[in-house]
mmCIF file of C-alpha atoms in Angstrom:
data_model
loop_
_atom_site.group_PDB
_atom_site.id
_atom_site.type_symbol
_atom_site.label_atom_id
_atom_site.label_comp_id
_atom_site.label_asym_id
_atom_site.label_seq_id
_atom_site.Cartn_x
_atom_site.Cartn_y
_atom_site.Cartn_z
ATOM 1 C CA MET A 257 229.601 -74.240 145.837
ATOM 2 C CA ARG A 258 230.596 -74.151 149.489
ATOM 3 C CA ARG A 259 228.731 -76.355 151.942
ATOM 4 C CA LEU A 260 227.378 -74.735 155.091
ATOM 5 C CA ASN A 261 225.937 -76.118 158.312
ATOM 6 C CA TYR A 262 222.665 -74.247 157.898
ATOM 7 C CA ASP A 263 221.390 -74.959 161.391
ATOM 8 C CA LYS A 264 224.495 -73.274 162.798
ATOM 9 C CA VAL A 265 224.224 -70.462 160.245
ATOM 10 C CA VAL A 266 220.689 -69.683 161.419
ATOM 11 C CA GLU A 267 221.842 -69.711 165.040
ATOM 12 C CA ARG A 268 224.658 -67.292 164.246
ATOM 13 C CA LEU A 269 222.348 -64.960 162.339
ATOM 14 C CA VAL A 270 219.853 -64.888 165.198
ATOM 15 C CA ASP A 271 222.614 -64.264 167.750
ATOM 16 C CA PHE A 272 224.026 -61.471 165.595
ATOM 17 C CA ILE A 273 220.681 -59.683 165.269
ATOM 18 C CA ARG A 274 219.948 -60.149 168.963
ATOM 19 C CA ASP A 275 223.289 -58.535 169.795
ATOM 20 C CA VAL A 276 223.059 -55.501 167.473
ATOM 21 C CA GLY A 277 219.315 -54.951 167.612
ATOM 22 C CA LYS A 278 218.622 -54.629 171.306
ATOM 23 C CA SER A 279 216.854 -51.291 170.812
ATOM 24 C CA GLY A 280 214.689 -52.688 168.029
ATOM 25 C CA VAL A 281 214.962 -52.745 164.249
ATOM 26 C CA VAL A 282 213.284 -51.349 161.169
ATOM 27 C CA VAL A 283 213.244 -53.543 158.045
ATOM 28 C CA GLY A 284 212.154 -52.678 154.531
ATOM 29 C CA ILE A 285 209.947 -55.550 153.335
ATOM 30 C CA SER A 286 209.710 -55.779 149.554
ATOM 31 C CA GLY A 287 207.906 -59.081 149.131
ATOM 32 C CA GLY A 288 211.129 -60.789 148.070
ATOM 33 C CA VAL A 289 213.054 -63.568 149.757
ATOM 34 C CA ASP A 290 215.920 -61.469 151.165
ATOM 35 C CA SER A 291 213.778 -59.015 153.107
ATOM 36 C CA ALA A 292 211.424 -61.797 154.180
ATOM 37 C CA THR A 293 214.359 -63.811 155.521
ATOM 38 C CA VAL A 294 215.694 -60.823 157.473
ATOM 39 C CA ALA A 295 212.226 -60.120 158.911
ATOM 40 C CA TYR A 296 211.821 -63.744 160.013
ATOM 41 C CA LEU A 297 215.294 -63.844 161.561
ATOM 42 C CA ALA A 298 214.777 -60.509 163.323
ATOM 43 C CA THR A 299 211.477 -61.630 164.808
ATOM 44 C CA LYS A 300 213.076 -64.860 165.987
ATOM 45 C CA ALA A 301 215.925 -62.902 167.558
ATOM 46 C CA LEU A 302 214.075 -59.956 169.075
ATOM 47 C CA GLY A 303 210.389 -60.790 169.315
ATOM 48 C CA ARG A 304 207.711 -59.214 167.165
ATOM 49 C CA GLU A 305 207.354 -56.109 169.363
ATOM 50 C CA ARG A 306 210.856 -54.909 168.427
ATOM 51 C CA VAL A 307 210.523 -55.363 164.651
ATOM 52 C CA LEU A 308 208.842 -52.795 162.406
ATOM 53 C CA GLY A 309 208.329 -53.619 158.750
ATOM 54 C CA LEU A 310 208.006 -50.894 156.137
ATOM 55 C CA ILE A 311 206.404 -51.757 152.800
ATOM 56 C CA MET A 312 207.253 -49.002 150.314
ATOM 57 C CA PRO A 313 205.840 -49.652 146.841
ATOM 58 C CA TYR A 314 205.959 -47.433 143.809
ATOM 59 C CA PHE A 315 203.845 -49.903 141.845
ATOM 60 C CA GLU A 316 200.736 -51.474 143.365
ATOM 61 C CA ASN A 317 201.285 -55.115 142.457
ATOM 62 C CA LYS A 318 201.549 -58.621 143.889
ATOM 63 C CA ASP A 319 204.758 -57.730 145.740
ATOM 64 C CA VAL A 320 202.720 -55.615 148.162
ATOM 65 C CA GLU A 321 200.507 -58.581 149.003
ATOM 66 C CA ASP A 322 203.567 -60.792 149.479
ATOM 67 C CA ALA A 323 205.141 -58.197 151.774
ATOM 68 C CA LYS A 324 201.934 -57.999 153.819
ATOM 69 C CA LEU A 325 201.909 -61.789 154.025
ATOM 70 C CA VAL A 326 205.379 -61.702 155.598
ATOM 71 C CA ALA A 327 204.471 -59.055 158.172
ATOM 72 C CA GLU A 328 201.100 -60.570 159.053
ATOM 73 C CA SER A 329 202.417 -64.123 159.288
ATOM 74 C CA LEU A 330 205.011 -62.861 161.795
ATOM 75 C CA GLY A 331 202.585 -60.633 163.669
ATOM 76 C CA ILE A 332 204.951 -57.661 163.499
ATOM 77 C CA GLY A 333 203.867 -54.058 163.196
ATOM 78 C CA TYR A 334 204.060 -52.712 159.666
ATOM 79 C CA LYS A 335 203.229 -49.698 157.526
ATOM 80 C CA VAL A 336 202.484 -49.429 153.832
ATOM 81 C CA ILE A 337 203.917 -46.174 152.483
ATOM 82 C CA ASN A 338 203.342 -45.477 148.797
ATOM 83 C CA ILE A 339 206.469 -43.715 147.564
ATOM 84 C CA ARG A 340 205.010 -42.668 144.198
ATOM 85 C CA PRO A 341 204.082 -39.097 145.283
ATOM 86 C CA ILE A 342 207.559 -38.554 146.765
ATOM 87 C CA VAL A 343 209.421 -39.972 143.765
ATOM 88 C CA ASP A 344 207.193 -38.164 141.269
ATOM 89 C CA SER A 345 207.795 -34.920 143.143
ATOM 90 C CA PHE A 346 211.550 -35.417 142.732
ATOM 91 C CA ARG A 347 211.055 -36.107 139.040
ATOM 92 C CA GLU A 348 208.899 -33.035 138.507
ATOM 93 C CA ASN A 349 211.166 -30.674 140.434
ATOM 94 C CA LEU A 350 214.543 -31.850 139.178
ATOM 95 C CA ASN A 351 213.733 -30.699 135.643
ATOM 96 C CA LEU A 352 215.859 -33.502 134.196
ATOM 97 C CA GLU A 353 215.309 -36.312 131.739
ATOM 98 C CA LEU A 354 215.545 -39.446 133.885
ATOM 99 C CA ASP A 355 216.019 -42.898 132.405
ATOM 100 C CA ARG A 356 214.776 -46.045 134.159
ATOM 101 C CA LYS A 357 218.019 -46.535 136.037
ATOM 102 C CA ALA A 358 218.135 -42.989 137.395
ATOM 103 C CA LEU A 359 214.484 -43.177 138.431
ATOM 104 C CA GLY A 360 215.070 -46.563 140.067
ATOM 105 C CA ASN A 361 217.936 -45.096 142.076
ATOM 106 C CA ILE A 362 215.657 -42.316 143.319
ATOM 107 C CA MET A 363 213.139 -44.948 144.412
ATOM 108 C CA ALA A 364 215.800 -46.869 146.338
ATOM 109 C CA ARG A 365 217.147 -43.734 148.011
ATOM 110 C CA THR A 366 213.647 -42.584 148.901
ATOM 111 C CA ARG A 367 213.084 -45.883 150.696
ATOM 112 C CA MET A 368 216.368 -45.430 152.545
ATOM 113 C CA ILE A 369 215.289 -41.992 153.786
ATOM 114 C CA ILE A 370 211.957 -43.376 155.000
ATOM 115 C CA LEU A 371 213.633 -46.299 156.786
ATOM 116 C CA TYR A 372 216.043 -44.007 158.615
ATOM 117 C CA ALA A 373 213.320 -41.486 159.479
ATOM 118 C CA HIS A 374 211.410 -44.233 161.283
ATOM 119 C CA ALA A 375 214.532 -45.716 162.882
ATOM 120 C CA ASN A 376 215.641 -42.305 164.156
ATOM 121 C CA SER A 377 212.218 -41.449 165.557
ATOM 122 C CA LEU A 378 211.967 -44.796 167.361
ATOM 123 C CA GLY A 379 215.573 -45.034 168.549
ATOM 124 C CA ARG A 380 216.094 -48.184 166.481
ATOM 125 C CA ILE A 381 218.527 -49.359 163.810
ATOM 126 C CA VAL A 382 217.969 -50.149 160.146
ATOM 127 C CA LEU A 383 218.531 -53.800 159.340
ATOM 128 C CA GLY A 384 219.647 -54.226 155.733
ATOM 129 C CA THR A 385 218.661 -57.027 153.376
ATOM 130 C CA SER A 386 221.571 -57.164 150.896
ATOM 131 C CA ASN A 387 223.159 -60.539 150.165
ATOM 132 C CA ARG A 388 226.722 -61.358 149.074
ATOM 133 C CA SER A 389 225.795 -61.971 145.428
ATOM 134 C CA GLU A 390 224.359 -58.455 145.129
ATOM 135 C CA PHE A 391 227.147 -56.900 147.174
ATOM 136 C CA LEU A 392 229.966 -58.356 145.082
ATOM 137 C CA THR A 393 228.361 -57.536 141.726
ATOM 138 C CA GLY A 394 227.251 -54.047 142.760
ATOM 139 C CA TYR A 395 223.607 -54.951 142.232
ATOM 140 C CA PHE A 396 222.302 -52.328 144.614
ATOM 141 C CA THR A 397 221.861 -48.574 144.706
ATOM 142 C CA LYS A 398 224.696 -46.744 146.415
ATOM 143 C CA TRP A 399 223.242 -44.924 149.445
ATOM 144 C CA GLY A 400 219.921 -46.618 148.679
ATOM 145 C CA ASP A 401 219.124 -50.277 149.347
ATOM 146 C CA GLY A 402 222.845 -50.727 150.041
ATOM 147 C CA ALA A 403 222.584 -48.426 153.074
ATOM 148 C CA SER A 404 221.876 -49.896 156.496
ATOM 149 C CA ASP A 405 223.341 -50.104 159.976
ATOM 150 C CA TYR A 406 223.826 -53.864 159.851
ATOM 151 C CA ALA A 407 223.277 -56.379 157.046
ATOM 152 C CA PRO A 408 222.905 -59.938 158.394
ATOM 153 C CA LEU A 409 222.923 -61.577 154.945
ATOM 154 C CA ILE A 410 225.884 -59.657 153.507
ATOM 155 C CA ASN A 411 228.206 -62.688 153.642
ATOM 156 C CA LEU A 412 225.670 -65.193 152.322
ATOM 157 C CA TYR A 413 225.135 -65.852 148.626
ATOM 158 C CA LYS A 414 221.632 -65.647 147.151
ATOM 159 C CA THR A 415 221.367 -69.409 146.745
ATOM 160 C CA GLU A 416 222.294 -69.772 150.427
ATOM 161 C CA VAL A 417 219.631 -67.247 151.430
ATOM 162 C CA TRP A 418 217.065 -69.412 149.644
ATOM 163 C CA GLU A 419 218.161 -72.416 151.715
ATOM 164 C CA ILE A 420 217.885 -70.444 154.945
ATOM 165 C CA ALA A 421 214.481 -69.072 153.967
ATOM 166 C CA LYS A 422 213.137 -72.604 153.487
ATOM 167 C CA ARG A 423 214.414 -73.675 156.890
ATOM 168 C CA ILE A 424 212.968 -70.787 158.898
ATOM 169 C CA GLY A 425 209.480 -70.905 157.422
ATOM 170 C CA VAL A 426 209.382 -68.119 154.833
ATOM 171 C CA PRO A 427 206.231 -68.742 152.741
ATOM 172 C CA GLU A 428 206.912 -70.999 149.756
ATOM 173 C CA ARG A 429 205.441 -68.586 147.225
ATOM 174 C CA ILE A 430 208.015 -65.974 148.266
ATOM 175 C CA VAL A 431 210.924 -68.405 148.208
ATOM 176 C CA LYS A 432 210.000 -69.550 144.697
ATOM 177 C CA LYS A 433 209.170 -66.203 143.088
ATOM 178 C CA LYS A 434 211.548 -64.579 140.608
ATOM 179 C CA PRO A 435 213.808 -62.078 142.414
ATOM 180 C CA SER A 436 213.059 -58.464 141.540
ATOM 181 C CA ALA A 437 214.073 -55.071 142.923
ATOM 182 C CA GLY A 438 210.662 -53.725 141.885
ATOM 183 C CA LEU A 439 212.176 -50.732 140.080
ATOM 184 C CA TRP A 440 209.898 -51.045 137.031
ATOM 185 C CA GLU A 441 207.124 -53.335 135.884
ATOM 186 C CA GLY A 442 208.404 -56.734 134.784
ATOM 187 C CA GLN A 443 211.941 -56.103 136.057
ATOM 188 C CA THR A 444 213.863 -59.157 137.320
ATOM 189 C CA ASP A 445 217.282 -59.390 138.938
ATOM 190 C CA GLU A 446 218.576 -62.173 136.710
ATOM 191 C CA ASP A 447 217.607 -60.346 133.499
ATOM 192 C CA GLU A 448 219.494 -57.264 134.670
ATOM 193 C CA LEU A 449 222.506 -59.218 135.875
ATOM 194 C CA GLY A 450 222.598 -61.216 132.650
ATOM 195 C CA ILE A 451 223.085 -64.501 134.493
ATOM 196 C CA SER A 452 221.183 -66.846 136.797
ATOM 197 C CA TYR A 453 221.903 -66.650 140.513
ATOM 198 C CA ALA A 454 222.757 -70.362 140.536
ATOM 199 C CA LEU A 455 225.604 -69.875 138.066
ATOM 200 C CA LEU A 456 226.561 -66.442 139.391
ATOM 201 C CA ASP A 457 227.148 -67.817 142.879
ATOM 202 C CA GLU A 458 229.243 -70.712 141.597
ATOM 203 C CA ILE A 459 231.464 -68.266 139.688
ATOM 204 C CA LEU A 460 231.682 -65.688 142.472
ATOM 205 C CA TRP A 461 232.680 -68.278 145.064
ATOM 206 C CA ARG A 462 235.522 -69.519 142.897
ATOM 207 C CA LEU A 463 236.580 -66.094 141.610
ATOM 208 C CA VAL A 464 236.423 -64.086 144.846
ATOM 209 C CA ASP A 465 236.559 -66.530 147.737
ATOM 210 C CA LEU A 466 238.915 -69.113 146.275
ATOM 211 C CA GLY A 467 240.870 -66.786 143.975
ATOM 212 C CA MET A 468 240.786 -69.305 141.124
ATOM 213 C CA GLU A 469 242.046 -68.476 137.644
ATOM 214 C CA LYS A 470 239.300 -67.656 135.151
ATOM 215 C CA GLU A 471 240.340 -70.448 132.786
ATOM 216 C CA LYS A 472 240.085 -73.008 135.564
ATOM 217 C CA ILE A 473 236.639 -71.738 136.601
ATOM 218 C CA ALA A 474 235.316 -71.990 133.051
ATOM 219 C CA LYS A 475 236.686 -75.519 132.686
ATOM 220 C CA GLU A 476 235.433 -76.710 136.070
ATOM 221 C CA LEU A 477 231.916 -75.385 135.484
ATOM 222 C CA ASN A 478 231.932 -76.283 131.777
ATOM 223 C CA ILE A 479 230.882 -72.797 130.725
ATOM 224 C CA PRO A 480 232.188 -70.284 128.173
ATOM 225 C CA MET A 481 234.988 -68.004 129.355
ATOM 226 C CA SER A 482 232.725 -65.063 128.494
ATOM 227 C CA LYS A 483 230.462 -65.938 131.449
ATOM 228 C CA VAL A 484 233.357 -65.749 133.907
ATOM 229 C CA GLU A 485 234.597 -62.519 132.345
ATOM 230 C CA HIS A 486 231.096 -61.035 132.599
ATOM 231 C CA VAL A 487 231.019 -61.718 136.349
ATOM 232 C CA GLU A 488 234.570 -60.399 136.766
ATOM 233 C CA LYS A 489 233.505 -57.194 135.004
ATOM 234 C CA LEU A 490 230.533 -56.798 137.369
ATOM 235 C CA VAL A 491 232.802 -57.200 140.402
ATOM 236 C CA LYS A 492 235.525 -54.838 139.202
ATOM 237 C CA GLY A 493 233.113 -52.234 137.866
ATOM 238 C CA SER A 494 231.282 -51.931 141.186
ATOM 239 C CA GLU A 495 234.299 -51.677 143.488
ATOM 240 C CA HIS A 496 233.502 -48.053 144.336
ATOM 241 C CA LYS A 497 230.149 -49.136 145.774
ATOM 242 C CA ARG A 498 231.818 -51.294 148.414
ATOM 243 C CA ARG A 499 233.871 -48.594 150.074
ATOM 244 C CA LEU A 500 233.421 -45.145 151.542
ATOM 245 C CA PRO A 501 234.405 -42.150 149.380
ATOM 246 C CA LEU A 502 238.163 -41.686 148.937
ATOM 247 C CA GLY A 503 240.229 -38.548 148.562
ATOM 248 C CA PRO A 504 243.912 -37.713 148.098
ATOM 249 C CA LYS A 505 246.315 -38.206 150.995
ATOM 250 C CA PHE A 506 248.560 -35.423 152.349
ATOM 251 C CA ASP A 507 250.879 -37.149 154.818
ATOM 252 C CA ASP A 508 253.869 -36.377 152.608
ATOM 253 C CA LEU A 509 252.981 -32.664 152.584
ATOM 254 C CA ILE A 510 253.131 -32.139 156.321
ATOM 255 C CA VAL A 511 255.491 -29.278 157.114
ATOM 256 C CA ARG A 512 257.890 -30.400 159.795
ATOM 257 C CA PRO A 513 258.965 -27.864 162.468
#
């Protein structure tokens, strides 16, 4: 895996947020390490008065307490908004059979709407919490948790976010907890991805950043080729999530005078 000068990385992140967030930021705080890291960096960059945390649970569980811990340890303003009535209203009025994935997407998009409603009303921006591991594998909801004005962690792998979190004082219990999007009870990121973040990041770095051949990656990491192919499939299958909608071009149909 690549080696970073983490002290300089933290400085760059803080400078970036200070530059783009002059009017203040709104951050969705889930109780996980990514959102906690963004909240800590934003507070360091802007001061607690210009950071608003929104805690938006569907399930009332330990994640809510962890999210409160983040906000209260930083001294930032925060709101707890239970999204269950909103999501359940969608479910009741759509008159559709929704599986867990479809319902989870509605949850993520509901949170996005709430984040932007607060940002718009306050004249602030939405600071996203996606990391590079999620971005490259498409492990996010399009127009949901993948939507933000700026995403400070978007070029940092999950394992790198953990290192940063340790250095800037994110509570240990949050750094060490199993990553989860909180879309259903017992859900974990690594179960859904079908691979640990530690191995995922090693493969992604070689596959995407270095452009290594799959055979060489498998040999270097001493893993089955199927693991590399699984990650490649995640990357290729989620390409549409990483770009704006496309349509046909018409330059060749312009009628010349």
